Amino acid sequence: MEENSIWNSIDSLLVVINSGEDAHLQELKKALDKAKADSNIKKHLIVALLPKGIDKNTMTPDFLIYFIASSDFNFWGKLKDPQLINELNQNKFDTLVWIGDDSHRFFNKLKKISFKNKIGVNAYRSDFEMSLNSDGQEPSKIINFVKEVLLKSY
């Protein structure tokens, strides 16, 4: 394990993913739990950006996963979920990992937050310090890929 790597410098991790599939999100959660077992990560949170037509009330509740639907934004694009707003304001996440399409309105909310590391996986904005491309769509493969790259990065 590289002691001075980006991965080992992460204290708190915010993962944002475009997904409306329960099984996909639960696999992501398990992969994150496994990956952080031998790391310094003390806190992590997953924000799932649901596609239009998916009701977040049909998703399996989980205290580590926040679900955001298009109805969670007002006319002006402001986030209306007070619990998530509070979570983001109270907890300072030092690393953002955004997986997938980054054209979502939620990205504008995160632009106002200071992160030590901003990593995009299969994302296309230039706002990320590191942009990674992963062939697989399976959460475990993506998380392991991110971890391996960050273990080699300083």
PDB file of C-alpha atoms in Angstrom:
ATOM      1  CA  MET A   1       0.000   0.000   0.000  1.00  0.00           C
ATOM      2  CA  GLU A   2       1.403   3.373  -1.059  1.00  0.00           C
ATOM      3  CA  GLU A   3       1.488   5.560   2.058  1.00  0.00           C
ATOM      4  CA  ASN A   4       1.603   8.898   0.207  1.00  0.00           C
ATOM      5  CA  SER A   5      -1.028   8.074  -2.394  1.00  0.00           C
ATOM      6  CA  ILE A   6      -4.195  10.064  -3.016  1.00  0.00           C
ATOM      7  CA  TRP A   7      -6.250   7.044  -1.900  1.00  0.00           C
ATOM      8  CA  ASN A   8      -4.525   6.963   1.488  1.00  0.00           C
ATOM      9  CA  SER A   9      -4.966  10.705   1.960  1.00  0.00           C
ATOM     10  CA  ILE A  10      -8.777  10.488   1.666  1.00  0.00           C
ATOM     11  CA  ASP A  11     -10.578  11.037   4.958  1.00  0.00           C
ATOM     12  CA  SER A  12     -14.130  11.482   3.659  1.00  0.00           C
ATOM     13  CA  LEU A  13     -15.580  10.472   0.313  1.00  0.00           C
ATOM     14  CA  LEU A  14     -18.660  11.632  -1.580  1.00  0.00           C
ATOM     15  CA  VAL A  15     -19.655   9.352  -4.458  1.00  0.00           C
ATOM     16  CA  VAL A  16     -22.231  10.537  -6.999  1.00  0.00           C
ATOM     17  CA  ILE A  17     -23.637   8.054  -9.495  1.00  0.00           C
ATOM     18  CA  ASN A  18     -26.326   8.092 -12.154  1.00  0.00           C
ATOM     19  CA  SER A  19     -28.406   5.030 -11.371  1.00  0.00           C
ATOM     20  CA  GLY A  20     -31.946   4.025 -10.629  1.00  0.00           C
ATOM     21  CA  GLU A  21     -31.303   0.344 -10.039  1.00  0.00           C
ATOM     22  CA  ASP A  22     -31.389  -0.918  -6.457  1.00  0.00           C
ATOM     23  CA  ALA A  23     -29.094  -3.871  -7.159  1.00  0.00           C
ATOM     24  CA  HIS A  24     -26.544  -1.576  -8.820  1.00  0.00           C
ATOM     25  CA  LEU A  25     -26.516   0.787  -5.835  1.00  0.00           C
ATOM     26  CA  GLN A  26     -26.255  -2.001  -3.264  1.00  0.00           C
ATOM     27  CA  GLU A  27     -23.323  -3.453  -5.214  1.00  0.00           C
ATOM     28  CA  LEU A  28     -21.696  -0.004  -5.201  1.00  0.00           C
ATOM     29  CA  LYS A  29     -22.175   0.246  -1.440  1.00  0.00           C
ATOM     30  CA  LYS A  30     -20.588  -3.192  -0.888  1.00  0.00           C
ATOM     31  CA  ALA A  31     -17.672  -2.353  -3.188  1.00  0.00           C
ATOM     32  CA  LEU A  32     -17.061   0.919  -1.310  1.00  0.00           C
ATOM     33  CA  ASP A  33     -17.193  -0.844   2.056  1.00  0.00           C
ATOM     34  CA  LYS A  34     -14.647  -3.399   0.837  1.00  0.00           C
ATOM     35  CA  ALA A  35     -12.369  -0.773  -0.737  1.00  0.00           C
ATOM     36  CA  LYS A  36     -12.340   1.484   2.309  1.00  0.00           C
ATOM     37  CA  ALA A  37     -11.598  -1.391   4.711  1.00  0.00           C
ATOM     38  CA  ASP A  38      -7.837  -0.936   4.257  1.00  0.00           C
ATOM     39  CA  SER A  39      -7.881   2.836   3.854  1.00  0.00           C
ATOM     40  CA  ASN A  40      -8.081   5.967   5.996  1.00  0.00           C
ATOM     41  CA  ILE A  41     -11.635   6.761   4.874  1.00  0.00           C
ATOM     42  CA  LYS A  42     -13.740   7.440   7.937  1.00  0.00           C
ATOM     43  CA  LYS A  43     -16.909   8.678   6.242  1.00  0.00           C
ATOM     44  CA  HIS A  44     -18.501   8.120   2.888  1.00  0.00           C
ATOM     45  CA  LEU A  45     -21.809   8.985   1.330  1.00  0.00           C
ATOM     46  CA  ILE A  46     -23.458   7.957  -1.932  1.00  0.00           C
ATOM     47  CA  VAL A  47     -25.778  10.229  -3.893  1.00  0.00           C
ATOM     48  CA  ALA A  48     -27.791   8.406  -6.547  1.00  0.00           C
ATOM     49  CA  LEU A  49     -29.122  10.578  -9.345  1.00  0.00           C
ATOM     50  CA  LEU A  50     -32.295   8.894 -10.488  1.00  0.00           C
ATOM     51  CA  PRO A  51     -33.390   9.001 -14.133  1.00  0.00           C
ATOM     52  CA  LYS A  52     -36.690  10.673 -14.988  1.00  0.00           C
ATOM     53  CA  GLY A  53     -39.629   8.424 -14.326  1.00  0.00           C
ATOM     54  CA  ILE A  54     -38.092   6.687 -11.312  1.00  0.00           C
ATOM     55  CA  ASP A  55     -39.844   7.494  -8.027  1.00  0.00           C
ATOM     56  CA  LYS A  56     -37.310   7.690  -5.206  1.00  0.00           C
ATOM     57  CA  ASN A  57     -39.929   6.310  -2.812  1.00  0.00           C
ATOM     58  CA  THR A  58     -39.719   2.977  -4.648  1.00  0.00           C
ATOM     59  CA  MET A  59     -35.997   2.655  -3.914  1.00  0.00           C
ATOM     60  CA  THR A  60     -34.732   0.562  -0.992  1.00  0.00           C
ATOM     61  CA  PRO A  61     -34.046   2.974   1.896  1.00  0.00           C
ATOM     62  CA  ASP A  62     -30.426   3.166   3.022  1.00  0.00           C
ATOM     63  CA  PHE A  63     -28.851   5.628   5.453  1.00  0.00           C
ATOM     64  CA  LEU A  64     -25.689   5.911   3.293  1.00  0.00           C
ATOM     65  CA  ILE A  65     -27.506   6.559   0.012  1.00  0.00           C
ATOM     66  CA  TYR A  66     -29.388   9.743  -0.855  1.00  0.00           C
ATOM     67  CA  PHE A  67     -31.691   9.531  -3.848  1.00  0.00           C
ATOM     68  CA  ILE A  68     -32.201  12.622  -5.979  1.00  0.00           C
ATOM     69  CA  ALA A  69     -35.035  12.831  -8.487  1.00  0.00           C
ATOM     70  CA  SER A  70     -35.705  15.663 -10.901  1.00  0.00           C
ATOM     71  CA  SER A  71     -38.557  16.750  -8.591  1.00  0.00           C
ATOM     72  CA  ASP A  72     -35.946  17.555  -5.893  1.00  0.00           C
ATOM     73  CA  PHE A  73     -35.073  20.785  -7.703  1.00  0.00           C
ATOM     74  CA  ASN A  74     -37.186  23.917  -7.851  1.00  0.00           C
ATOM     75  CA  PHE A  75     -37.872  25.964 -10.975  1.00  0.00           C
ATOM     76  CA  TRP A  76     -34.547  27.812 -10.609  1.00  0.00           C
ATOM     77  CA  GLY A  77     -32.537  24.605 -10.229  1.00  0.00           C
ATOM     78  CA  LYS A  78     -32.074  24.857  -6.468  1.00  0.00           C
ATOM     79  CA  LEU A  79     -31.975  21.615  -4.484  1.00  0.00           C
ATOM     80  CA  LYS A  80     -35.053  21.173  -2.263  1.00  0.00           C
ATOM     81  CA  ASP A  81     -33.911  18.186  -0.151  1.00  0.00           C
ATOM     82  CA  PRO A  82     -33.181  19.748   3.278  1.00  0.00           C
ATOM     83  CA  GLN A  83     -31.684  16.555   4.697  1.00  0.00           C
ATOM     84  CA  LEU A  84     -29.117  16.257   1.894  1.00  0.00           C
ATOM     85  CA  ILE A  85     -28.379  19.996   1.964  1.00  0.00           C
ATOM     86  CA  ASN A  86     -27.728  19.713   5.700  1.00  0.00           C
ATOM     87  CA  GLU A  87     -25.506  16.652   5.190  1.00  0.00           C
ATOM     88  CA  LEU A  88     -23.419  18.453   2.568  1.00  0.00           C
ATOM     89  CA  ASN A  89     -23.142  21.624   4.662  1.00  0.00           C
ATOM     90  CA  GLN A  90     -22.281  19.897   7.954  1.00  0.00           C
ATOM     91  CA  ASN A  91     -19.834  17.315   6.657  1.00  0.00           C
ATOM     92  CA  LYS A  92     -16.832  18.448   4.704  1.00  0.00           C
ATOM     93  CA  PHE A  93     -15.981  15.775   2.162  1.00  0.00           C
ATOM     94  CA  ASP A  94     -12.414  16.013   0.949  1.00  0.00           C
ATOM     95  CA  THR A  95     -12.897  13.874  -2.158  1.00  0.00           C
ATOM     96  CA  LEU A  96     -15.618  13.719  -4.795  1.00  0.00           C
ATOM     97  CA  VAL A  97     -15.928  10.757  -7.150  1.00  0.00           C
ATOM     98  CA  TRP A  98     -18.541  11.391  -9.840  1.00  0.00           C
ATOM     99  CA  ILE A  99     -19.474   8.291 -11.838  1.00  0.00           C
ATOM    100  CA  GLY A 100     -21.222   8.714 -15.184  1.00  0.00           C
ATOM    101  CA  ASP A 101     -23.058  11.567 -16.870  1.00  0.00           C
ATOM    102  CA  ASP A 102     -22.144  14.859 -15.241  1.00  0.00           C
ATOM    103  CA  SER A 103     -24.751  17.036 -16.938  1.00  0.00           C
ATOM    104  CA  HIS A 104     -27.115  16.739 -13.950  1.00  0.00           C
ATOM    105  CA  ARG A 105     -28.306  19.846 -12.048  1.00  0.00           C
ATOM    106  CA  PHE A 106     -26.740  18.462  -8.868  1.00  0.00           C
ATOM    107  CA  PHE A 107     -23.292  19.188 -10.297  1.00  0.00           C
ATOM    108  CA  ASN A 108     -23.983  22.924  -9.892  1.00  0.00           C
ATOM    109  CA  LYS A 109     -24.620  22.398  -6.158  1.00  0.00           C
ATOM    110  CA  LEU A 110     -21.302  20.588  -5.800  1.00  0.00           C
ATOM    111  CA  LYS A 111     -19.386  23.306  -7.653  1.00  0.00           C
ATOM    112  CA  LYS A 112     -19.921  25.492  -4.573  1.00  0.00           C
ATOM    113  CA  ILE A 113     -18.240  22.939  -2.300  1.00  0.00           C
ATOM    114  CA  SER A 114     -14.484  22.815  -1.906  1.00  0.00           C
ATOM    115  CA  PHE A 115     -12.974  19.361  -2.410  1.00  0.00           C
ATOM    116  CA  LYS A 116      -9.308  18.454  -2.142  1.00  0.00           C
ATOM    117  CA  ASN A 117      -9.802  15.923  -4.963  1.00  0.00           C
ATOM    118  CA  LYS A 118     -12.439  15.903  -7.717  1.00  0.00           C
ATOM    119  CA  ILE A 119     -12.434  12.735  -9.768  1.00  0.00           C
ATOM    120  CA  GLY A 120     -14.705  12.022 -12.702  1.00  0.00           C
ATOM    121  CA  VAL A 121     -15.229   8.494 -13.948  1.00  0.00           C
ATOM    122  CA  ASN A 122     -16.772   8.281 -17.421  1.00  0.00           C
ATOM    123  CA  ALA A 123     -17.634  11.974 -17.012  1.00  0.00           C
ATOM    124  CA  TYR A 124     -16.838  14.733 -19.463  1.00  0.00           C
ATOM    125  CA  ARG A 125     -16.535  18.081 -17.701  1.00  0.00           C
ATOM    126  CA  SER A 126     -13.220  19.805 -17.298  1.00  0.00           C
ATOM    127  CA  ASP A 127     -14.030  20.647 -13.661  1.00  0.00           C
ATOM    128  CA  PHE A 128     -12.454  17.398 -12.462  1.00  0.00           C
ATOM    129  CA  GLU A 129      -8.776  17.315 -11.519  1.00  0.00           C
ATOM    130  CA  MET A 130      -8.650  13.722 -12.673  1.00  0.00           C
ATOM    131  CA  SER A 131     -10.820  12.167 -15.380  1.00  0.00           C
ATOM    132  CA  LEU A 132     -10.835   8.398 -15.624  1.00  0.00           C
ATOM    133  CA  ASN A 133     -12.430   6.156 -18.220  1.00  0.00           C
ATOM    134  CA  SER A 134     -13.592   2.744 -17.138  1.00  0.00           C
ATOM    135  CA  ASP A 135     -14.722   0.085 -19.591  1.00  0.00           C
ATOM    136  CA  GLY A 136     -16.982  -1.682 -17.124  1.00  0.00           C
ATOM    137  CA  GLN A 137     -20.287  -0.488 -15.741  1.00  0.00           C
ATOM    138  CA  GLU A 138     -20.253  -2.798 -12.730  1.00  0.00           C
ATOM    139  CA  PRO A 139     -19.837  -0.753  -9.525  1.00  0.00           C
ATOM    140  CA  SER A 140     -17.272  -3.142  -8.042  1.00  0.00           C
ATOM    141  CA  LYS A 141     -15.056  -2.863 -11.125  1.00  0.00           C
ATOM    142  CA  ILE A 142     -15.371   0.926 -11.206  1.00  0.00           C
ATOM    143  CA  ILE A 143     -14.556   1.330  -7.495  1.00  0.00           C
ATOM    144  CA  ASN A 144     -11.598  -1.059  -7.721  1.00  0.00           C
ATOM    145  CA  PHE A 145     -10.342   0.795 -10.818  1.00  0.00           C
ATOM    146  CA  VAL A 146     -10.577   4.161  -9.019  1.00  0.00           C
ATOM    147  CA  LYS A 147      -8.836   2.749  -5.959  1.00  0.00           C
ATOM    148  CA  GLU A 148      -5.995   1.250  -8.017  1.00  0.00           C
ATOM    149  CA  VAL A 149      -5.416   4.500  -9.908  1.00  0.00           C
ATOM    150  CA  LEU A 150      -5.507   6.599  -6.729  1.00  0.00           C
ATOM    151  CA  LEU A 151      -3.121   4.218  -4.957  1.00  0.00           C
ATOM    152  CA  LYS A 152      -0.594   4.963  -7.717  1.00  0.00           C
ATOM    153  CA  SER A 153      -1.228   8.714  -7.732  1.00  0.00           C
ATOM    154  CA  TYR A 154       0.445  11.259  -5.478  1.00  0.00           C
TER     155      TYR A 154
END
